Short mmCIF file of C-alpha atoms in Angstrom, two decimals:
data_model
loop_
_atom_site.label_atom_id
_atom_site.label_comp_id
_atom_site.label_asym_id
_atom_site.label_seq_id
_atom_site.Cartn_x
_atom_site.Cartn_y
_atom_site.Cartn_z
CA LYS A 1 0.00 0.00 0.00
CA ALA A 2 1.20 3.47 -0.77
CA GLY A 3 1.93 5.60 2.26
CA VAL A 4 0.62 9.00 3.18
CA THR A 5 1.68 11.67 0.72
CA GLN A 6 1.85 15.39 1.29
CA THR A 7 2.33 18.16 -1.21
CA PRO A 8 4.21 20.34 -1.52
CA ARG A 9 7.17 19.20 0.52
CA TYR A 10 8.63 22.67 0.89
CA LEU A 11 7.02 26.08 0.69
CA ILE A 12 8.24 29.62 1.19
CA LYS A 13 5.69 32.38 1.69
CA THR A 14 5.68 35.93 2.96
CA ARG A 15 3.68 37.39 5.81
CA GLY A 16 0.07 38.07 4.98
CA GLN A 17 -0.16 35.47 2.24
CA GLN A 18 -2.24 32.35 2.46
CA VAL A 19 -1.25 28.75 1.82
CA THR A 20 -2.96 25.44 1.07
CA LEU A 21 -1.37 22.12 1.94
CA SER A 22 -2.57 18.79 0.64
CA CYS A 23 -2.60 15.30 2.13
CA SER A 24 -3.53 11.99 0.54
CA PRO A 25 -4.13 9.27 3.14
CA ILE A 26 -3.48 5.57 2.89
CA SER A 27 -6.11 3.89 0.77
CA GLY A 28 -9.05 2.85 2.92
CA HIS A 29 -8.26 5.24 5.77
CA ARG A 30 -11.09 7.61 6.59
CA SER A 31 -9.43 9.73 9.24
CA VAL A 32 -6.91 12.46 8.53
CA SER A 33 -5.30 14.43 11.34
CA TRP A 34 -3.10 17.48 11.00
CA TYR A 35 -0.29 18.50 13.33
CA GLN A 36 2.07 21.43 13.50
CA GLN A 37 5.59 20.72 14.68
CA THR A 38 8.02 23.38 15.84
CA PRO A 39 11.22 23.08 17.88
CA GLY A 40 9.69 25.12 20.68
CA GLN A 41 6.27 23.50 20.96
CA GLY A 42 6.74 20.00 19.62
CA LEU A 43 3.82 18.29 17.89
CA GLN A 44 0.58 20.20 18.30
CA PHE A 45 -2.75 18.94 17.08
CA LEU A 46 -4.59 21.14 14.59
CA PHE A 47 -7.71 19.19 13.62
CA GLU A 48 -8.98 15.84 12.49
CA TYR A 49 -11.42 14.91 9.76
CA PHE A 50 -13.38 11.71 9.45
CA SER A 51 -15.68 11.03 6.52
CA GLU A 52 -15.60 14.68 5.44
CA THR A 53 -16.55 15.99 8.90
CA GLN A 54 -14.29 17.78 11.32
CA ARG A 55 -14.39 15.59 14.40
CA ASN A 56 -11.80 17.29 16.60
CA LYS A 57 -10.10 20.63 16.71
CA GLY A 58 -7.04 21.86 18.59
CA ASN A 59 -6.35 25.29 20.02
CA PHE A 60 -5.35 27.18 16.93
CA PRO A 61 -6.79 30.47 15.64
CA GLY A 62 -9.43 30.54 12.95
CA ARG A 63 -6.77 31.34 10.34
CA PHE A 64 -6.14 27.61 10.30
CA SER A 65 -8.83 25.66 8.54
CA GLY A 66 -9.20 22.40 6.73
CA ARG A 67 -11.49 20.15 4.80
CA GLN A 68 -11.77 16.60 3.63
CA PHE A 69 -13.07 15.35 0.34
CA SER A 70 -15.17 12.29 -0.41
CA ASN A 71 -12.04 10.34 -1.40
CA SER A 72 -10.58 11.11 2.07
CA ARG A 73 -7.95 13.46 0.71
CA SER A 74 -7.58 16.49 2.92
CA GLU A 75 -6.37 20.03 2.63
CA MET A 76 -5.47 22.56 5.25
CA ASN A 77 -5.38 26.28 4.68
CA VAL A 78 -3.62 28.99 6.60
CA SER A 79 -4.66 32.54 5.84
CA THR A 80 -2.84 35.77 6.70
CA LEU A 81 0.42 34.01 7.40
CA GLU A 82 2.55 35.10 10.34
CA LEU A 83 6.24 34.47 10.97
CA GLY A 84 5.30 32.10 13.79
CA ASP A 85 3.49 29.83 11.35
CA SER A 86 6.84 28.59 10.07
CA ALA A 87 6.82 24.91 10.94
CA LEU A 88 6.68 21.36 9.70
CA TYR A 89 3.05 20.48 9.00
CA LEU A 90 2.32 16.81 9.28
CA CYS A 91 -0.73 14.89 8.33
CA ALA A 92 -1.51 11.44 9.59
CA SER A 93 -4.08 8.94 8.46
CA SER A 94 -5.77 6.07 10.23
CA PRO A 95 -8.88 3.94 9.81
CA GLY A 96 -10.56 6.23 12.33
CA HIS A 97 -11.17 4.12 15.41
CA ARG A 98 -9.71 4.40 18.89
CA THR A 99 -6.30 2.78 19.47
CA ASP A 100 -5.51 3.30 15.84
CA THR A 101 -1.90 3.80 14.98
CA GLN A 102 -1.42 6.97 13.01
CA TYR A 103 0.55 6.84 9.80
CA PHE A 104 2.34 10.07 9.13
CA GLY A 105 3.30 11.66 5.87
CA PRO A 106 6.71 13.23 5.30
CA GLY A 107 5.38 16.68 6.12
CA THR A 108 5.37 20.06 4.43
CA ARG A 109 8.06 22.45 5.58
CA LEU A 110 6.55 25.94 5.54
CA THR A 111 8.80 28.96 5.89
CA VAL A 112 7.21 32.37 6.32
CA LEU A 113 9.45 35.35 5.57
CA SER B 1 -4.98 19.48 31.79
CA GLN B 2 -3.45 16.24 30.61
CA LYS B 3 0.30 16.16 30.36
CA ILE B 4 2.71 13.72 28.88
CA GLU B 5 6.38 14.28 29.59
CA GLN B 6 9.54 12.73 28.32
CA ASN B 7 12.04 13.66 30.93
CA SER B 8 15.16 13.68 28.80
CA GLU B 9 15.56 15.97 25.85
CA ALA B 10 18.68 14.15 24.77
CA LEU B 11 20.35 10.85 25.53
CA ASN B 12 23.81 9.86 24.32
CA ILE B 13 24.97 6.28 24.63
CA GLN B 14 27.66 4.05 23.24
CA GLU B 15 26.91 1.47 20.57
CA GLY B 16 25.99 -1.89 22.03
CA LYS B 17 24.51 -0.47 25.24
CA THR B 18 20.83 -0.41 26.14
CA ALA B 19 19.05 2.90 25.72
CA THR B 20 16.19 3.56 28.13
CA LEU B 21 13.76 6.40 27.46
CA THR B 22 11.07 7.52 29.89
CA CYS B 23 7.55 8.80 29.35
CA ASN B 24 5.46 10.07 32.29
CA TYR B 25 1.86 11.17 32.21
CA THR B 26 -0.32 13.12 34.66
CA ASN B 27 -3.97 13.96 35.18
CA TYR B 28 -5.20 11.20 32.94
CA SER B 29 -4.73 7.47 32.80
CA PRO B 30 -4.52 6.38 29.19
CA ALA B 31 -5.71 2.97 28.15
CA TYR B 32 -2.59 2.59 26.04
CA LEU B 33 0.56 4.35 24.96
CA GLN B 34 2.24 4.48 21.60
CA TRP B 35 5.89 5.03 20.76
CA TYR B 36 7.09 6.63 17.54
CA ARG B 37 10.44 7.29 15.96
CA GLN B 38 11.14 10.48 14.06
CA ASP B 39 14.13 11.23 11.88
CA PRO B 40 15.07 14.84 11.05
CA GLY B 41 12.72 16.43 8.54
CA ARG B 42 10.45 13.40 8.36
CA GLY B 43 7.17 12.32 9.86
CA PRO B 44 7.00 10.08 12.94
CA VAL B 45 6.94 6.33 12.35
CA PHE B 46 4.98 4.02 14.65
CA LEU B 47 7.03 1.53 16.63
CA LEU B 48 5.02 -0.05 19.43
CA LEU B 49 1.72 0.19 21.27
CA ILE B 50 1.21 -1.09 24.81
CA ARG B 51 -2.13 -1.35 26.60
CA GLU B 52 -2.71 -0.66 30.29
CA ASN B 53 -3.26 -4.35 31.02
CA GLU B 54 0.05 -5.28 29.39
CA LYS B 55 3.12 -4.96 31.55
CA GLU B 56 5.59 -5.40 28.73
CA LYS B 57 5.74 -5.64 24.99
CA ARG B 58 8.64 -6.56 22.73
CA LYS B 59 9.53 -6.22 19.07
CA GLU B 60 12.97 -7.32 17.98
CA ARG B 61 15.43 -5.14 19.94
CA LEU B 62 12.68 -2.90 21.30
CA LYS B 63 10.89 -3.32 24.60
CA VAL B 64 8.19 -1.16 26.16
CA THR B 65 6.85 -1.35 29.70
CA PHE B 66 3.78 0.32 31.15
CA ASP B 67 3.45 0.95 34.88
CA THR B 68 0.03 2.43 35.66
CA THR B 69 0.95 2.85 39.33
CA LEU B 70 3.95 5.02 38.53
CA LYS B 71 2.14 6.53 35.51
CA GLN B 72 5.16 5.77 33.45
CA SER B 73 6.25 3.95 30.31
CA LEU B 74 9.82 2.93 29.63
CA PHE B 75 11.14 2.32 26.13
CA HIS B 76 14.27 0.22 25.77
CA ILE B 77 16.50 -0.35 22.77
CA THR B 78 18.92 -3.19 23.41
CA ALA B 79 22.23 -3.61 21.58
CA SER B 80 21.84 -0.07 20.27
CA GLN B 81 23.34 0.91 16.93
CA PRO B 82 24.20 4.27 15.37
CA ALA B 83 21.23 3.73 13.04
CA ASP B 84 18.97 3.95 16.10
CA SER B 85 19.88 7.62 16.46
CA ALA B 86 16.64 9.57 16.13
CA THR B 87 14.00 11.33 18.22
CA TYR B 88 11.60 9.03 20.02
CA LEU B 89 8.12 10.23 20.91
CA CYS B 90 5.52 8.75 23.20
CA ALA B 91 1.85 9.45 22.68
CA TYR B 92 -1.61 8.55 23.93
CA ASP B 93 -5.15 9.32 22.99
CA ARG B 94 -8.31 9.96 24.94
CA GLY B 95 -11.45 8.08 24.13
CA SER B 96 -13.36 11.33 23.82
CA THR B 97 -11.06 12.76 21.17
CA LEU B 98 -10.84 10.21 18.41
CA GLY B 99 -8.19 10.84 15.83
CA ARG B 100 -6.07 12.95 18.12
CA LEU B 101 -2.86 11.85 19.77
CA TYR B 102 -1.19 13.75 22.59
CA PHE B 103 2.55 13.66 22.07
CA GLY B 104 5.45 14.18 24.41
CA ARG B 105 8.22 16.51 23.29
CA GLY B 106 10.46 13.59 22.44
CA THR B 107 13.89 12.37 23.44
CA GLN B 108 16.71 12.76 20.95
CA LEU B 109 18.83 9.63 21.10
CA THR B 110 22.39 9.59 19.77
CA VAL B 111 24.26 6.31 19.61
CA TRP B 112 27.98 6.77 19.06
CA PRO B 113 30.33 4.08 17.80
#
């Protein structure tokens, strides 16, 4: 089975711009979770989608949003970028039940200048 | 609020020795813990899951223990090799927040020849 893929792998934006990141989960997985990872804060949960519905949301401002399509692919969007949004954005897929292992993609490295 | 702590940011050991990493949790008793490995610039990779009713779990050179009295999990790598050098993360979920894992900050392990 193909693993989780994320595009793009690297992105450079300037403050005030917006960005869309894409994640394709493992075939058959219905849950996609997004995390932000920074050296200072570690892995922080953004949100999780299951069958096109946002099921959980972390403590991030409304500038961070996401969606999931009927084929389980997911996108996350960050509007009005700030310098502090520079991070590795990881998506993880799983079948969607408790105790599920999460399978992570390689991440998108976002740099905001 | 729930907390999961890995009490060493970095651990340096000599090749062939056993590496022991610690994960402590407070304010919540998870039904299971997961351990992941993360290499620089890449997404975490699942290693092992241990349930609260399991005292110990093994996979090749890896061993995980779970002590619900101490609220602690230990992760051991026996006969460590330089290729084991990476950051190791522990994580748990809560039944009420499906699709979300709470991660520790990780322990960066360096195995030197």
